Amino acid sequence: MGNEHILSSFDDDLHKLNKDLLKLAKLATEQFVSSIDNFSTQNIEEIDKLILRDKNLDDLDEKIQQLGFEIIALRSPQAEDLRRVISALKISTVLERIGDYSRNISNRTKALCELSSDDIPGVNIGKMGLVTQEMLEDVIIAYKDKDSDLSIKVRDTDVVIDKMNTKLYQEVLASMSRNKKNIVSGTHILFIAKSIERVGDYVTDIAEQNYFLINGKPLSEERPKADKTSLYGID
Amino acid sequence: MVSNSNINNVKTKTIGEIFSKDPKIICRNVDVFYGEKQAIKDVSIDIASREIISFIGPSGCGKSTFLRCLNRMNDTIDTCKVKGSISLDKEDIYDEKIDVVTLRAKIGMVFQKPNPFPKSIYENVAYGPKIHGLSSSKEELDFIVENSLKDSGLWEEVKDRLQSPGTGLSGGQQQRLCIARAIAVSPEIILMDEPCSALDPIATAKIEELINQLGKNYSIVIVTHSMQQAARISQRTAYFHLGELIEVGETKKIFTMPKDKQTEAYISGRIG
């Protein structure tokens, strides 16, 4: 099958959609990586820049949604073309949300900067962020290369994030029990960890959408989950 | 008669489900030649009772030629030769004993361009029942005409001018008159060869709605160049290319996840 449509402007639209989506993926990754870096460095100036940059992601997502609707309305895409447009719309929304979570992480990091480092529980946010970053980078490669196996691998990696989040949750709660001065900072850290865990879930959504795009059917097997934080305190 | 044995034991290159649980027409290994040129190559497919099936494919792919085999319209072309078997209710339609006129009443046809007779609206519909002896009185004929025009969605628009010429109607109305004419002889199957290609979008929508309604009582085979039309109205879609039936399947599957690369190339507007 030739890859080009008889109507070249249809190809132009699809290329533009793909190009914008990859640009948004790059921006979302940069925002997420910066949010984790800023947590370590606590550079207020960088944090403020990151928060301002979030609007770029919102604007690009809006542009992608508009183009996607136009393609559906004007081109009536079929089969793989239709899956590509629908997937682009869904993935774009998810990337924009990853941007939102990166901003949330930054807002809470900024609050932590105001607190004494003695009153902050020592937990490994950086490692959890790094695993999530690798998942995010891999899922973008899987999208670009139409790699079904890599999509499944990314989805199945989410369980690692879940386990890290559960462990971190227990550690922060223990820290807060020991020292009440840690309650404010501990709560911010719990929300930061939850944001990272949610980014992991969103990456998983992209992986599943990517599988559907490539194979034309949903990834039906249930994905492994290990986030036990919602059950904490129940015997 | 076509034997029941081996009917579902046919070798085919076609992808998808060519068989139906309740077949009305059964086509097996059909070849069509125009002189030396082979226009249809080894096509096997069932047409089910009360199903709407679309034939799609690029110009010259053989979809209209194959459609015309189903009621022996190709008999009118001297150089045309049909091989293989086509049966209606398990009876070979190419058998010598078959009366072609009766066959074409059972398997009606609607063409690309509306072609009403140069007669009144009433006479256009009444002509078929008259020559086939389907009515024994004027009242009975009136009843058939009225019902056929109602079933074709035209009655309310023409009931007060039944004696006006059929050719004086709009294009869309003329096409619905032709459909009324086809259903007046109580067919079992209606073949439609691009029935909306000469109509505007409103007239097209009316014909499509009519096809949907008629599909409850008749099997309908429609050749269309509009893939959106095939997607809108048919339960199954068959894709033809260079005289071969490439793929057939549920319409929603064909348009979302076709199995064959050529089908995908065609429906998504790529160079196949």
mmCIF file with all atom_site columns, C-alpha atoms in Angstrom, chain A residues 1-7 10 14 76 78-83 214-216, chain B residues 227-228 231 254-258 261-262 264-272:
data_model
loop_
_atom_site.group_PDB
_atom_site.id
_atom_site.type_symbol
_atom_site.label_atom_id
_atom_site.label_alt_id
_atom_site.label_comp_id
_atom_site.label_asym_id
_atom_site.label_entity_id
_atom_site.label_seq_id
_atom_site.pdbx_PDB_ins_code
_atom_site.Cartn_x
_atom_site.Cartn_y
_atom_site.Cartn_z
_atom_site.occupancy
_atom_site.B_iso_or_equiv
_atom_site.pdbx_formal_charge
_atom_site.auth_seq_id
_atom_site.auth_comp_id
_atom_site.auth_asym_id
_atom_site.auth_atom_id
_atom_site.pdbx_PDB_model_num
ATOM 1  C CA . MET A 1 1   ? 0.000   0.000  0.000  1.00 0.00 ? 1   MET A CA 1
ATOM 2  C CA . GLY A 1 2   ? 1.268   3.441  -0.881 1.00 0.00 ? 2   GLY A CA 1
ATOM 3  C CA . ASN A 1 3   ? 1.541   5.683  2.128  1.00 0.00 ? 3   ASN A CA 1
ATOM 4  C CA . GLU A 1 4   ? 0.406   8.790  0.364  1.00 0.00 ? 4   GLU A CA 1
ATOM 5  C CA . HIS A 1 5   ? -3.156  9.881  -0.172 1.00 0.00 ? 5   HIS A CA 1
ATOM 6  C CA . ILE A 1 6   ? -4.344  10.825 -3.639 1.00 0.00 ? 6   ILE A CA 1
ATOM 7  C CA . LEU A 1 7   ? -5.285  14.176 -2.112 1.00 0.00 ? 7   LEU A CA 1
ATOM 8  C CA . PHE A 1 10  ? -4.905  15.311 3.392  1.00 0.00 ? 10  PHE A CA 1
ATOM 9  C CA . LEU A 1 14  ? -1.983  14.431 8.964  1.00 0.00 ? 14  LEU A CA 1
ATOM 10 C CA . SER A 1 76  ? -13.681 11.812 6.683  1.00 0.00 ? 76  SER A CA 1
ATOM 11 C CA . GLN A 1 78  ? -11.080 5.920  7.528  1.00 0.00 ? 78  GLN A CA 1
ATOM 12 C CA . ALA A 1 79  ? -9.396  2.913  9.098  1.00 0.00 ? 79  ALA A CA 1
ATOM 13 C CA . GLU A 1 80  ? -5.823  3.684  10.265 1.00 0.00 ? 80  GLU A CA 1
ATOM 14 C CA . ASP A 1 81  ? -6.226  7.375  9.386  1.00 0.00 ? 81  ASP A CA 1
ATOM 15 C CA . LEU A 1 82  ? -9.271  7.560  11.665 1.00 0.00 ? 82  LEU A CA 1
ATOM 16 C CA . ARG A 1 83  ? -7.453  5.777  14.479 1.00 0.00 ? 83  ARG A CA 1
ATOM 17 C CA . ILE A 1 214 ? -1.040  0.121  15.707 1.00 0.00 ? 214 ILE A CA 1
ATOM 18 C CA . ASN A 1 215 ? -3.213  -2.977 16.053 1.00 0.00 ? 215 ASN A CA 1
ATOM 19 C CA . GLY A 1 216 ? -6.770  -1.677 15.632 1.00 0.00 ? 216 GLY A CA 1
ATOM 20 C CA . MET B 2 227 ? -17.869 5.275  0.535  1.00 0.00 ? 227 MET B CA 1
ATOM 21 C CA . GLN B 2 228 ? -19.763 7.385  3.033  1.00 0.00 ? 228 GLN B CA 1
ATOM 22 C CA . ALA B 2 231 ? -20.895 3.205  5.378  1.00 0.00 ? 231 ALA B CA 1
ATOM 23 C CA . ILE B 2 254 ? -14.355 -2.692 6.591  1.00 0.00 ? 254 ILE B CA 1
ATOM 24 C CA . PHE B 2 255 ? -14.291 1.029  7.370  1.00 0.00 ? 255 PHE B CA 1
ATOM 25 C CA . THR B 2 256 ? -12.444 0.856  10.680 1.00 0.00 ? 256 THR B CA 1
ATOM 26 C CA . MET B 2 257 ? -10.130 -2.144 10.422 1.00 0.00 ? 257 MET B CA 1
ATOM 27 C CA . PRO B 2 258 ? -10.039 -3.720 6.952  1.00 0.00 ? 258 PRO B CA 1
ATOM 28 C CA . LYS B 2 261 ? -3.992  -3.618 2.422  1.00 0.00 ? 261 LYS B CA 1
ATOM 29 C CA . GLN B 2 262 ? -5.670  -2.887 -0.930 1.00 0.00 ? 262 GLN B CA 1
ATOM 30 C CA . GLU B 2 264 ? -7.399  0.001  3.299  1.00 0.00 ? 264 GLU B CA 1
ATOM 31 C CA . ALA B 2 265 ? -5.611  1.894  0.512  1.00 0.00 ? 265 ALA B CA 1
ATOM 32 C CA . TYR B 2 266 ? -8.883  2.388  -1.350 1.00 0.00 ? 266 TYR B CA 1
ATOM 33 C CA . ILE B 2 267 ? -11.140 3.406  1.520  1.00 0.00 ? 267 ILE B CA 1
ATOM 34 C CA . SER B 2 268 ? -8.575  5.800  2.965  1.00 0.00 ? 268 SER B CA 1
ATOM 35 C CA . GLY B 2 269 ? -8.034  7.520  -0.391 1.00 0.00 ? 269 GLY B CA 1
ATOM 36 C CA . ARG B 2 270 ? -4.497  6.301  -0.975 1.00 0.00 ? 270 ARG B CA 1
ATOM 37 C CA . ILE B 2 271 ? -3.003  5.161  -4.225 1.00 0.00 ? 271 ILE B CA 1
ATOM 38 C CA . GLY B 2 272 ? -3.473  1.386  -4.095 1.00 0.00 ? 272 GLY B CA 1
#
